[in-house]
Coordinates of C-alpha atoms and ligand atoms in Angstrom, one line a residue:
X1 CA 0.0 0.0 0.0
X2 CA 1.4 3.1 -1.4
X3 CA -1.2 4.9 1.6
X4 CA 0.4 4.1 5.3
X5 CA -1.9 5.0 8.3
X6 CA -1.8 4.2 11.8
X7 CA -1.7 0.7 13.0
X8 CA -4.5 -0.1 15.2
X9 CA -4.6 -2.7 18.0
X10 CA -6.5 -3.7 21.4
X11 CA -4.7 -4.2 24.8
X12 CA -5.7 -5.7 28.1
X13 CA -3.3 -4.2 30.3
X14 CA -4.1 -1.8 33.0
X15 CA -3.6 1.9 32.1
X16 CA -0.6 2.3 34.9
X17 CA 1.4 -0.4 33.8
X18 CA 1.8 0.0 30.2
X19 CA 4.8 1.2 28.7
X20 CA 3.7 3.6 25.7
X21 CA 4.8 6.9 24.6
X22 CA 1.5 7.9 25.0
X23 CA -1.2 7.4 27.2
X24 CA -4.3 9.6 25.8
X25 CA -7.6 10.8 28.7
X26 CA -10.6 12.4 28.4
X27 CA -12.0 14.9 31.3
X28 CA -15.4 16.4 31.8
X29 CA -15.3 20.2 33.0
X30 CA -18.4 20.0 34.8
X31 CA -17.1 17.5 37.1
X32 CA -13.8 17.0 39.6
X33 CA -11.2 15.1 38.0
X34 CA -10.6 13.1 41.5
X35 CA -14.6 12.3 40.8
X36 CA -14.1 11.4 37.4
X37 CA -11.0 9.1 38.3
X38 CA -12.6 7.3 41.2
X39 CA -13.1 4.2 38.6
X40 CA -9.5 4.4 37.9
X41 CA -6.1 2.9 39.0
X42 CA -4.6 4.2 42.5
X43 CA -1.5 5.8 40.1
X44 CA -3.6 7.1 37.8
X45 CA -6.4 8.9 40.2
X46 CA -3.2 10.4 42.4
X47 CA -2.0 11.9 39.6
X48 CA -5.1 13.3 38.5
X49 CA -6.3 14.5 41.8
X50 CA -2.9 16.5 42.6
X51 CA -3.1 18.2 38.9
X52 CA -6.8 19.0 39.8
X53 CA -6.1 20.7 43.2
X54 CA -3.1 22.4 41.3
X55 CA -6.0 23.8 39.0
X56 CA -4.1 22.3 35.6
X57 CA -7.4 20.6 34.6
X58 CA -9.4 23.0 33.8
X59 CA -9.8 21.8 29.9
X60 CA -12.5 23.5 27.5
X61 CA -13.7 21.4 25.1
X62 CA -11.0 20.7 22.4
X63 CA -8.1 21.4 24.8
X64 CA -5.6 19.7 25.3
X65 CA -2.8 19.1 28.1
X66 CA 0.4 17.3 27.5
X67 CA 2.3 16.3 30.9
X68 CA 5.7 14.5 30.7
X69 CA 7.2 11.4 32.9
X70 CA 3.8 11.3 35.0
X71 CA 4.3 10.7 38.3
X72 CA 3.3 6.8 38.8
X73 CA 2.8 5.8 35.4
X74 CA 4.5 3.5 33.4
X75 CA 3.7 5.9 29.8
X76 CA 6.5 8.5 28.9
X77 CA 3.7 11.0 28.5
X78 CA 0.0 11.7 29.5
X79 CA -2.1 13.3 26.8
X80 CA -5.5 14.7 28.8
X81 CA -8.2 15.9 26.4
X82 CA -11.0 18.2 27.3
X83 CA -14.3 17.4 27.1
X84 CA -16.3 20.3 27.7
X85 CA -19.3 20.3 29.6
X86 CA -20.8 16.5 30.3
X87 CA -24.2 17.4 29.3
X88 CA -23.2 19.3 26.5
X89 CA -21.5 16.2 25.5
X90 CA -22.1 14.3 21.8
X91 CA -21.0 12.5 19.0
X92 CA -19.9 15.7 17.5
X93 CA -18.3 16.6 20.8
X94 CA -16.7 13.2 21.1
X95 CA -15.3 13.0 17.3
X96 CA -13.9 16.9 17.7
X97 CA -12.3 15.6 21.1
X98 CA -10.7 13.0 19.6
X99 CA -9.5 15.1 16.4
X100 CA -7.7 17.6 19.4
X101 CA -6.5 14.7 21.1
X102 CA -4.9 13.5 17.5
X103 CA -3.5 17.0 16.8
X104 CA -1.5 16.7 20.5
X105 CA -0.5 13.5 19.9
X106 CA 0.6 14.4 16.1
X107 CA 2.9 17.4 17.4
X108 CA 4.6 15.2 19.8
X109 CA 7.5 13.3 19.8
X110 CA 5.5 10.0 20.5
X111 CA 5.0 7.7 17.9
X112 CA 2.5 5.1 20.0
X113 CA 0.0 5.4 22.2
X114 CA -2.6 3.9 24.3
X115 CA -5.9 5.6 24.0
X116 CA -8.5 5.3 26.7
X117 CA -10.8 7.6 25.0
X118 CA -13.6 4.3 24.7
X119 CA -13.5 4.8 28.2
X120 CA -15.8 7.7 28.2
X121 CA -19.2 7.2 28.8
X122 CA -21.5 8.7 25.7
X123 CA -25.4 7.9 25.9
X124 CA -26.4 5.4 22.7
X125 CA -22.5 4.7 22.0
X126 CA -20.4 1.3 22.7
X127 CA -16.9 1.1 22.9
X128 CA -16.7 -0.3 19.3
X129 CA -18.4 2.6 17.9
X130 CA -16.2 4.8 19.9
X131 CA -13.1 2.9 19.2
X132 CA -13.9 3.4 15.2
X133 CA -14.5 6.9 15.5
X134 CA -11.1 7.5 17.5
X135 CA -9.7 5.6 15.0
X136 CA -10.7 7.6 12.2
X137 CA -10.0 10.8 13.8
X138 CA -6.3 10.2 15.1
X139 CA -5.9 8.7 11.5
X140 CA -7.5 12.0 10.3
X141 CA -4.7 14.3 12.3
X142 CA -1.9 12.2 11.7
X143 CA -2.0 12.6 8.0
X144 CA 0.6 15.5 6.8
X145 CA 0.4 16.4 2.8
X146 CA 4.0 15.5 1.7
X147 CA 4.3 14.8 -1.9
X148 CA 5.5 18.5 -3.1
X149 CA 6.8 19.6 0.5
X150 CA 9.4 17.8 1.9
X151 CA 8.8 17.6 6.2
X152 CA 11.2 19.6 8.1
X153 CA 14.5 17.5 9.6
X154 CA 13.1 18.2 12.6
X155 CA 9.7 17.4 12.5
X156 CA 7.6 15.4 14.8
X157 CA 7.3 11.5 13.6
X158 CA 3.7 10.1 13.0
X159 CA 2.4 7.9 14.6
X160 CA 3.1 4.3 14.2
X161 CA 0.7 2.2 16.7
X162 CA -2.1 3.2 19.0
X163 CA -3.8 0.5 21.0
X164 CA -7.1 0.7 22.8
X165 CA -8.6 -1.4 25.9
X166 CA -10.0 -4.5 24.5
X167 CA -13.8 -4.6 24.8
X168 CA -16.6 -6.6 22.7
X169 CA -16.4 -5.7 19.2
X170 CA -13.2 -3.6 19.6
X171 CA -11.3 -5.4 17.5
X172 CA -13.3 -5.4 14.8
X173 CA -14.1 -2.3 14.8
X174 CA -10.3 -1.3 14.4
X175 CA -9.6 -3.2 11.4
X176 CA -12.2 -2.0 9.5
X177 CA -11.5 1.6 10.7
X178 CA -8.0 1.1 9.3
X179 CA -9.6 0.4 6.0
X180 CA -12.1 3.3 5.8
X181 CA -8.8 5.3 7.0
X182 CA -6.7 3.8 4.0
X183 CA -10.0 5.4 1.7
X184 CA -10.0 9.2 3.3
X185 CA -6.3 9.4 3.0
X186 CA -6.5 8.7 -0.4
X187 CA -9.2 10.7 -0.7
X188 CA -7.6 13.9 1.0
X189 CA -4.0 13.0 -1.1
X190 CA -5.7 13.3 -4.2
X191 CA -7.8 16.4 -3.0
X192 CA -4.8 18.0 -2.0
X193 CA -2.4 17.1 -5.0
X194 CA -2.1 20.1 -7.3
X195 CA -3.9 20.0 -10.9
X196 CA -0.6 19.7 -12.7
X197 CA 0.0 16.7 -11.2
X198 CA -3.5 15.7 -10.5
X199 CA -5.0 15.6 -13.9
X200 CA -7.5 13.2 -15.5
X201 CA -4.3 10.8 -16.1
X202 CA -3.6 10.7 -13.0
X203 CA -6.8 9.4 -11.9
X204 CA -7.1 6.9 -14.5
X205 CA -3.6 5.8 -13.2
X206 CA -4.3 5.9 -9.5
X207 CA -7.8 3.9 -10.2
X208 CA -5.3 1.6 -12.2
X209 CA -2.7 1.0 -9.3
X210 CA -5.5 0.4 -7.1
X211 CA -7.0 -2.0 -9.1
X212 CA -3.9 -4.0 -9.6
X213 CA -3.2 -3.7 -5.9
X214 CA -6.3 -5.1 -4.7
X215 CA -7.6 -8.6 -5.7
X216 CA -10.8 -8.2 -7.2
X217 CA -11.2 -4.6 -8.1
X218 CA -11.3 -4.0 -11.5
X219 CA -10.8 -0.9 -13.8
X220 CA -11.8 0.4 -17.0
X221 CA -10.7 3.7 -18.7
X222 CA -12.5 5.4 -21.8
X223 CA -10.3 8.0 -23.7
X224 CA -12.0 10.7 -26.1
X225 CA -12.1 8.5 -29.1
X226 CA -14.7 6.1 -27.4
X227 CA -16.4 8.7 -25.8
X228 CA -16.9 10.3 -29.0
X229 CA -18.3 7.2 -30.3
X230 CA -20.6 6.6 -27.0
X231 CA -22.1 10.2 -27.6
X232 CA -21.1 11.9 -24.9
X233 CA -20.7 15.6 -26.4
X234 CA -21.9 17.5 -23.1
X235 CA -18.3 15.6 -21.0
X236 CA -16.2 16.3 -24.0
X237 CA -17.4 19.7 -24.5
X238 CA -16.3 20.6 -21.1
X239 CA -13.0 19.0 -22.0
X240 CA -12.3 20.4 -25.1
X241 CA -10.8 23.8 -24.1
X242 CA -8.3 21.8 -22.2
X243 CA -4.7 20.3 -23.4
X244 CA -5.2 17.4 -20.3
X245 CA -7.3 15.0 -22.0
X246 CA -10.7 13.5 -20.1
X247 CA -11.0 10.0 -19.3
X248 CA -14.1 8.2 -18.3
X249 CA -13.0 6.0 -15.3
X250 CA -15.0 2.9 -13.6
X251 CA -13.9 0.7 -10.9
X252 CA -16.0 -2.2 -9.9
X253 CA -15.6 -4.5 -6.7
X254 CA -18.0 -7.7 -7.2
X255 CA -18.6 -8.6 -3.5
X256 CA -22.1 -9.6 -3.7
X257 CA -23.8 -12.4 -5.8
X258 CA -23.3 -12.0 -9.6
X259 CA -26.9 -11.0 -10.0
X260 CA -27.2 -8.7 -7.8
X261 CA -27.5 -5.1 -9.3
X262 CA -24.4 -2.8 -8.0
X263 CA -24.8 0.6 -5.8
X264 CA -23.4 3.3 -8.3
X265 CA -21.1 6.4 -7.4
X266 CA -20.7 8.5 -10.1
X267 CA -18.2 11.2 -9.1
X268 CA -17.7 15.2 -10.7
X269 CA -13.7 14.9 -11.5
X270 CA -12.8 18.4 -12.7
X271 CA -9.1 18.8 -12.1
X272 CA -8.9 22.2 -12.3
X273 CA -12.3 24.8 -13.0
X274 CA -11.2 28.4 -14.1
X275 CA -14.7 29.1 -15.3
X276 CA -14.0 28.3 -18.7
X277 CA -14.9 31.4 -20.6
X278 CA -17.1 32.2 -17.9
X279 CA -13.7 32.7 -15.9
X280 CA -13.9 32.8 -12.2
X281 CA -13.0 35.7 -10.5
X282 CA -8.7 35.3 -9.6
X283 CA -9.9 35.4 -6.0
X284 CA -9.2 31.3 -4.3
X285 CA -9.1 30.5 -7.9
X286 CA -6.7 28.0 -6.5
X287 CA -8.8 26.5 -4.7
X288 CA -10.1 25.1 -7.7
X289 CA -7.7 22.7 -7.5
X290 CA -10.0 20.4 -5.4
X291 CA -13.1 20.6 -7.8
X292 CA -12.5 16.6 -8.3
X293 CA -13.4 15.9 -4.6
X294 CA -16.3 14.2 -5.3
X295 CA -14.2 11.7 -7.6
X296 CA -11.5 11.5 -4.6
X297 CA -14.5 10.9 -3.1
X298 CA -15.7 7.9 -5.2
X299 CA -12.6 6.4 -5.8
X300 CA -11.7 6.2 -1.9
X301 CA -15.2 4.9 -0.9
X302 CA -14.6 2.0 -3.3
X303 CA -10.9 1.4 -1.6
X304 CA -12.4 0.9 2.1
X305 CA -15.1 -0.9 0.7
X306 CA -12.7 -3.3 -1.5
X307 CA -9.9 -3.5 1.6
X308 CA -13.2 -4.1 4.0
X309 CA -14.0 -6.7 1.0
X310 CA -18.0 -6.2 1.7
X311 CA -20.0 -8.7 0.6
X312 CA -21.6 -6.1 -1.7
X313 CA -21.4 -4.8 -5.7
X314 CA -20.4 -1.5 -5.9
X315 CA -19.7 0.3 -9.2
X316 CA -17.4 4.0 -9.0
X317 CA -17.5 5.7 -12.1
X318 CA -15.4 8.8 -12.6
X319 CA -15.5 11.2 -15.2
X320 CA -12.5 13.5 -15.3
X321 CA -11.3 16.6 -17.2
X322 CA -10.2 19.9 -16.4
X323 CA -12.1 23.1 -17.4
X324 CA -9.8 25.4 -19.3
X325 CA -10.4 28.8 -21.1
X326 CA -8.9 28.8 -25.1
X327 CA -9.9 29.2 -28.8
X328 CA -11.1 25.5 -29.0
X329 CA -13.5 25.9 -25.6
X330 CA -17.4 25.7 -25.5
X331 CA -18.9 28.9 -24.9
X332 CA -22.1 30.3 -23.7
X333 CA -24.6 30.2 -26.0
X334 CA -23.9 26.7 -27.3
X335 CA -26.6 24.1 -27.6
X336 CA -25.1 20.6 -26.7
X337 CA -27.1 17.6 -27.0
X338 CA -26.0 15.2 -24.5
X339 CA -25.6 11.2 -24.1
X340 CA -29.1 10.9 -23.4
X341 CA -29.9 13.1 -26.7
X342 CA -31.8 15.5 -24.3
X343 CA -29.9 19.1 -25.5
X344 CA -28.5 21.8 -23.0
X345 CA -28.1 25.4 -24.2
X346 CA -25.2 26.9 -22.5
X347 CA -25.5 30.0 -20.7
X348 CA -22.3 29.6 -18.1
X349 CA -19.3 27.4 -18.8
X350 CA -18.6 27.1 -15.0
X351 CA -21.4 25.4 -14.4
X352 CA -19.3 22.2 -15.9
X353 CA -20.0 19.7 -13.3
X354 CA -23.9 19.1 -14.0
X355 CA -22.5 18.9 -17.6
X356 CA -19.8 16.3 -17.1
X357 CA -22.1 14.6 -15.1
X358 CA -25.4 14.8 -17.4
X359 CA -23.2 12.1 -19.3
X360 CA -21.8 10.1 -16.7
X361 CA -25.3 9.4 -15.1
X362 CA -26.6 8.4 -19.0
X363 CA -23.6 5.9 -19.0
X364 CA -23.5 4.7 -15.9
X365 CA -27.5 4.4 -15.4
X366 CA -27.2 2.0 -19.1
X367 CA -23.7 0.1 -18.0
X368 CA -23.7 -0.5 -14.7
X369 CA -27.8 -0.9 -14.4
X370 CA -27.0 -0.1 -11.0
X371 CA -30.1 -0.8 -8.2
X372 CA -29.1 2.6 -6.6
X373 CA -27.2 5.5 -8.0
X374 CA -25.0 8.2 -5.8
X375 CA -23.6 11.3 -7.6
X376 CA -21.0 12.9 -5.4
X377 CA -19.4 16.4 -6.8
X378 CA -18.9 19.9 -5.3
X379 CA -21.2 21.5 -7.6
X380 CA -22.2 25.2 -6.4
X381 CA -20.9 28.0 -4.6
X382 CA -24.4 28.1 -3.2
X383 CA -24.2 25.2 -1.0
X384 CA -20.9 26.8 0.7
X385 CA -23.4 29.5 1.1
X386 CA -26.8 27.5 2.6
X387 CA -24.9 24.8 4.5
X388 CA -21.4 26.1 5.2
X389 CA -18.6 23.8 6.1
X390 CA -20.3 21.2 8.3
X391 CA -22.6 19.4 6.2
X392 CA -23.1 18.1 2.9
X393 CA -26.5 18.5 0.9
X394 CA -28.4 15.7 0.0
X395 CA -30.9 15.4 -2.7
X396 CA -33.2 13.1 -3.8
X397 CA -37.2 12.1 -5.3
X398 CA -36.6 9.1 -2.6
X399 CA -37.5 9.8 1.2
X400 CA -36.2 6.3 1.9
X401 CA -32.5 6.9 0.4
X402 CA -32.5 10.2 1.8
X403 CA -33.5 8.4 5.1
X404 CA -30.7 5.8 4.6
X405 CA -28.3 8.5 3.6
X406 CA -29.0 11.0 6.3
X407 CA -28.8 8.3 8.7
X408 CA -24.7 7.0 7.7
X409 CA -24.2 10.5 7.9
X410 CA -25.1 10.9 12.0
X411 CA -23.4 7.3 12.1
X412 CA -20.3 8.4 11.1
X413 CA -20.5 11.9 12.2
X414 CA -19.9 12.8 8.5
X415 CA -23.2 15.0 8.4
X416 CA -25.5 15.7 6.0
X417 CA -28.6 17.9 5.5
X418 CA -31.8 17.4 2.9
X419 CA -32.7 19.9 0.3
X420 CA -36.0 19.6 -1.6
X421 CA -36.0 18.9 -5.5
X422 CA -39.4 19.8 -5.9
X423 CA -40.8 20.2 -9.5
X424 CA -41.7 23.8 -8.6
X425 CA -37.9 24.9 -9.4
X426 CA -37.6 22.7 -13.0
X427 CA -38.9 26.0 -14.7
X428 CA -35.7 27.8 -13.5
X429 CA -33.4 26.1 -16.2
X430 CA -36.4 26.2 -18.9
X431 CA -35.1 27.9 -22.1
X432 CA -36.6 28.2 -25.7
X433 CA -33.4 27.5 -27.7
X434 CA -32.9 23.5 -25.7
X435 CA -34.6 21.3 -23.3
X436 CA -33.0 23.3 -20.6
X437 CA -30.1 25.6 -19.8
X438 CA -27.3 25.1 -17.6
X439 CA -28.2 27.7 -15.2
X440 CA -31.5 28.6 -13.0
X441 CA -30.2 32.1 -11.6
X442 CA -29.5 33.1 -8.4
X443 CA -32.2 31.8 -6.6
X444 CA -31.7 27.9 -5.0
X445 CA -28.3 27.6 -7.0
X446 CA -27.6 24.4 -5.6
X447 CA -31.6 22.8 -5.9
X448 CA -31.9 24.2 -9.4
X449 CA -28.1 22.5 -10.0
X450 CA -29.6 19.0 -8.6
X451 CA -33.1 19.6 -10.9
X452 CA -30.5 19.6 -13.6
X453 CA -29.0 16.6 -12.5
X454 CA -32.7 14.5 -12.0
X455 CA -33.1 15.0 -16.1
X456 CA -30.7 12.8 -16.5
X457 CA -31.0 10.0 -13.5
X458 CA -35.0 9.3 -14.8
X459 CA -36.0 6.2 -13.6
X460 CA -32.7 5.5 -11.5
X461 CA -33.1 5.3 -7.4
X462 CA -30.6 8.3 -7.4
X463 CA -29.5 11.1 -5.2
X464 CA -27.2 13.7 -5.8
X465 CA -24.5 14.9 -3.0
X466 CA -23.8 18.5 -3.2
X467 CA -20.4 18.8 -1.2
X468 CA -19.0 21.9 -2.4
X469 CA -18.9 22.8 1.5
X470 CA -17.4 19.7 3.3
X471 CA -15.2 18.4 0.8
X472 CA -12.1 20.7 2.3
X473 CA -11.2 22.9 4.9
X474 CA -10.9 26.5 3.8
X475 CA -8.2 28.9 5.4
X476 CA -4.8 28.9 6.6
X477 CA -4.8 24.7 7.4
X478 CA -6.4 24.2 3.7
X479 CA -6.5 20.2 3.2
X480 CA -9.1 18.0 1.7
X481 CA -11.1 17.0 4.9
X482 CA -11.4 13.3 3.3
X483 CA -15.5 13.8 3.3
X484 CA -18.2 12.4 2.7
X485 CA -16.4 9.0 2.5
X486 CA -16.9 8.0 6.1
X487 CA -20.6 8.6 5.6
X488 CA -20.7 6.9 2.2
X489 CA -18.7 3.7 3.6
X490 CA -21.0 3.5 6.7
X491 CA -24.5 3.7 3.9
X492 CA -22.8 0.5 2.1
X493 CA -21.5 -1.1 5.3
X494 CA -25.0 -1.0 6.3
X495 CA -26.7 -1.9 2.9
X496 CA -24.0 -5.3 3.4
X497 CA -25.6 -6.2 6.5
X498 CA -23.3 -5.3 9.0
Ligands
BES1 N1 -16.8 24.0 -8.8 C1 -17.7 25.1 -8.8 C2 -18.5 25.2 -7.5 C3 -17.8 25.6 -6.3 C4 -17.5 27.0 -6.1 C5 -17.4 24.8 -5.3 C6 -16.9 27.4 -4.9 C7 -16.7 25.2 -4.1 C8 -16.5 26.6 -4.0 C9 -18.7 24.9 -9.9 O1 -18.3 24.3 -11.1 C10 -19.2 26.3 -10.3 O2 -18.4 27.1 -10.7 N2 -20.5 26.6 -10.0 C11 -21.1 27.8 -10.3 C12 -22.4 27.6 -10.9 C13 -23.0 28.8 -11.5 C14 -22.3 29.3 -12.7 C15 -24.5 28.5 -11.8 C16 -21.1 28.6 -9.0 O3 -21.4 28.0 -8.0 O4 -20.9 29.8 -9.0
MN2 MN1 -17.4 25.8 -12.4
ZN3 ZN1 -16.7 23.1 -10.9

């Protein structure tokens, strides 16, 4: 595995006598920590009581203290996490706890650790559940972007191993938290890469690599040629302004029976979006960089699910190109007629995605005959703008996929929040030169964007994931956050069974 994350394990030793570099707490700061450690070893509960009448405990939520040599412990360092307020306390408060307690534990020198963070008691939880969400959020802050920026000489290691106490279902719950890591780093790594290097090739060849790594995945890639031949004008005219050639990607892991019709994720894979000749503003137009999240997105869903080898079909298609400005571009005012022969007038070349994807879904929805159909892309400014950062959109005809959908999301604490598609906005993109134009005006950018979309997924169970919002975190720490993988995973973990 070209992807390495942290090696998980369970121990059954008592918290004073284990030799780590790291032993990893969590406190309330509602409540004495002397109370709080009652249920705790003599070395432990000493330690804790004489920081507590020092007054070193006092921890907000997301705070972290880092104490070296503790006094009676065998563990070179003691990593104790606040968690705010117990009442206060959630899954969200438990999963941004962990996430601080992974940022400590990424800045130290330590490069294991014992983490009794399943300890904690969270209403609804168990300690599996627990275990895989502190998994996935130590993995999360232990990943460092390093192809293009070599670490400093002297800077922290990451963390090799971190064990937790050994508890019904623990174990289990570990190694398939490693996989679902594997998935969101490659997810984030490909997010964060930069579109010279990350270009429609070099999706086709990381969805190649993967499929020759992992028994039983398979890939196929369509180049211009044969999507020229398939009909797909509305993809290619998005491409055709662009020296980086498009390709059509699909990775396919046959887990389930051989008749059983696969779960489709059809990801928006735009490399780089200037606009086209509708160029963007030169404002965060690097940002633009990560405008193939929802193909990052795809393709790292289908790695956890492959590496968890669910018994489950799931089909990933991808399509890929980059969105350029030049004599050969489309323009607005162009009439395209897509796969489906359903024509789109142009009015702005940035809004690319629903035309890449217009043709994917036509493809897919014919080759793959999935049961259920997913398309993931970060399709409109809008939904930065309705839903912020925290959660994607979901939209759908189907209450029970939203349902299902909605439900992963909470699961995984990788949120996400309905919008409706009514009928009542299709009139926005009505236009007498086509069956519709690729715009619907200010108004609902995002619902009008997914009305778009529903043209072309008729009679497919489909819903359409707007995560323009939560696909990366904006500002000075600007990464791909990795999303919504976790919450995709745990919607096919649970359509397996399990
Ligand atoms: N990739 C962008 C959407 C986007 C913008 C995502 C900002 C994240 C942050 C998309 O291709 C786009 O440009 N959408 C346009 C649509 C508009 C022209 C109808 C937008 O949102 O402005
Ligand atoms: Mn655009
Ligand atoms: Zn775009």
């Amino acid at each position: 595995m070209d992807i390495q994350t942290i090696k998980f394990q369970t121990t059954d030793r008592s918290s004073a006598d284990i030799e780590t570099g790291c032993l990893i707490i969590g406190l309330f700061s509602d409540q004495s920590a002397t109370e709080q450690a009652a249920h705790m070893e003599d070395a432990r509960r000493d330690l804790l009581a004489e920081l507590d009448t020092e007054g070193e405990l006092a921890l907000g939520a997301g705070k972290t203290l880092m104490i070296h040599r503790p006094d009676g412990l065998k563990a070179r360092r003691l990593l104790v996490v606040g968690l705010g307020k117990s009442e206060k306390f959630d899954a969200a408060a438990f999963v941004k706890a962990a996430r601080a307690a992974g940022a400590a534990l990424r800045s130290s020198r330590a490069t294991d650790a014992v983490c009794l963070l399943t300890e904690i008691r969270l209403e609804g939880r168990d300690a599996a559940w627990k275990a895989s969400r502190t998994a996935l959020a130590l993995d999360h802050a232990d990943y460092i972007y390093s192809a293009t920026k070599k670490p400093d000489s002297n800077a922290p290691p990451a963390t090799g191993r971190v064990a937790f106490p050994a508890a019904d279902g623990v174990q289990e719950a570990l190694e398939q938290a490693a996989c679902i890591a594997a998935g969101i780093r490659r997810c984030r790594l490909l997010g964060d890469l930069p579109p010279n290097i990350c270009t429609p090739a070099h999706l086709a060849d990381t969805a190649q690599k993967l499929a020759d790594e992992i028994e039983g995945l398979e890939v196929e890639v369509l180049e211009d040629g044969q999507m020229e031949r398939l009909g797909m004008r509305s993809l290619l005219a998005v491409a055709q302004g662009s020296a980086n050639r498009p390709r059509l990607i699909r990775l396919r892991w046959r887990g389930g029976s051989a008749d059983q019709a696969p779960a489709a994720l059809v990801g928006k894979g735009v490399t780089f979006d200037t606009g086209g000749i509708s160029i963007k503003p030169r404002d965060l137009m690097e940002q633009m960089k990560f405008d193939m999240c929802g193909a990052a997105t795809a393709i790292g869903v289908i790695e956890a699910i492959a590496r968890l080898k669910l018994p489950i079909n799931v089909d990933t298609v991808v399509a890929a190109v980059e969105n350029m400005p030049d004599g050969k571009a489309y323009r607005p005012g162009d009439v395209i007629e897509t796969m489906s022969g359903k024509t789109v007038e142009v009015h702005n070349t940035d809004a690319e995605g629903r035309m890449i994807l217009a043709d994917a879904l036509t493809w897919t929805a014919r080759e793959s005959r999935p049961e259920v159909m997913v398309d993931i892309a970060t399709l409109t400014g809008a939904c930065v703008v309705a839903l912020g950062h925290h959660a994607s959109a979901v939209m759908t005809h189907d209450d029970d996929l939203a349902g299902e959908l909605l439900a992963a999301g909470t699961e995984s604490v990788d949120r996400a929040w309905r919008l409706p598609l009514w009928n009542d906005y299709q009139e926005q993109i009505e236009t007498p030169f086509a069956d519709m134009k690729n715009v619907g005006g200010m108004a609902a950018g995002s619902i009008t964007a997914g009305c778009f979309l529903a043209r072309f997924a008729e009679g497919q169970r489909w819903a359409h994931l707007d995560i323009a919002g939560s696909a990366w975190v904006w500002g000075k720490a600007e990464s791909a956050s990795g999303r919504p993988v976790g919450m995709l995973t745990q919607w096919l973990m649970t359509r397996a069974g399990g």
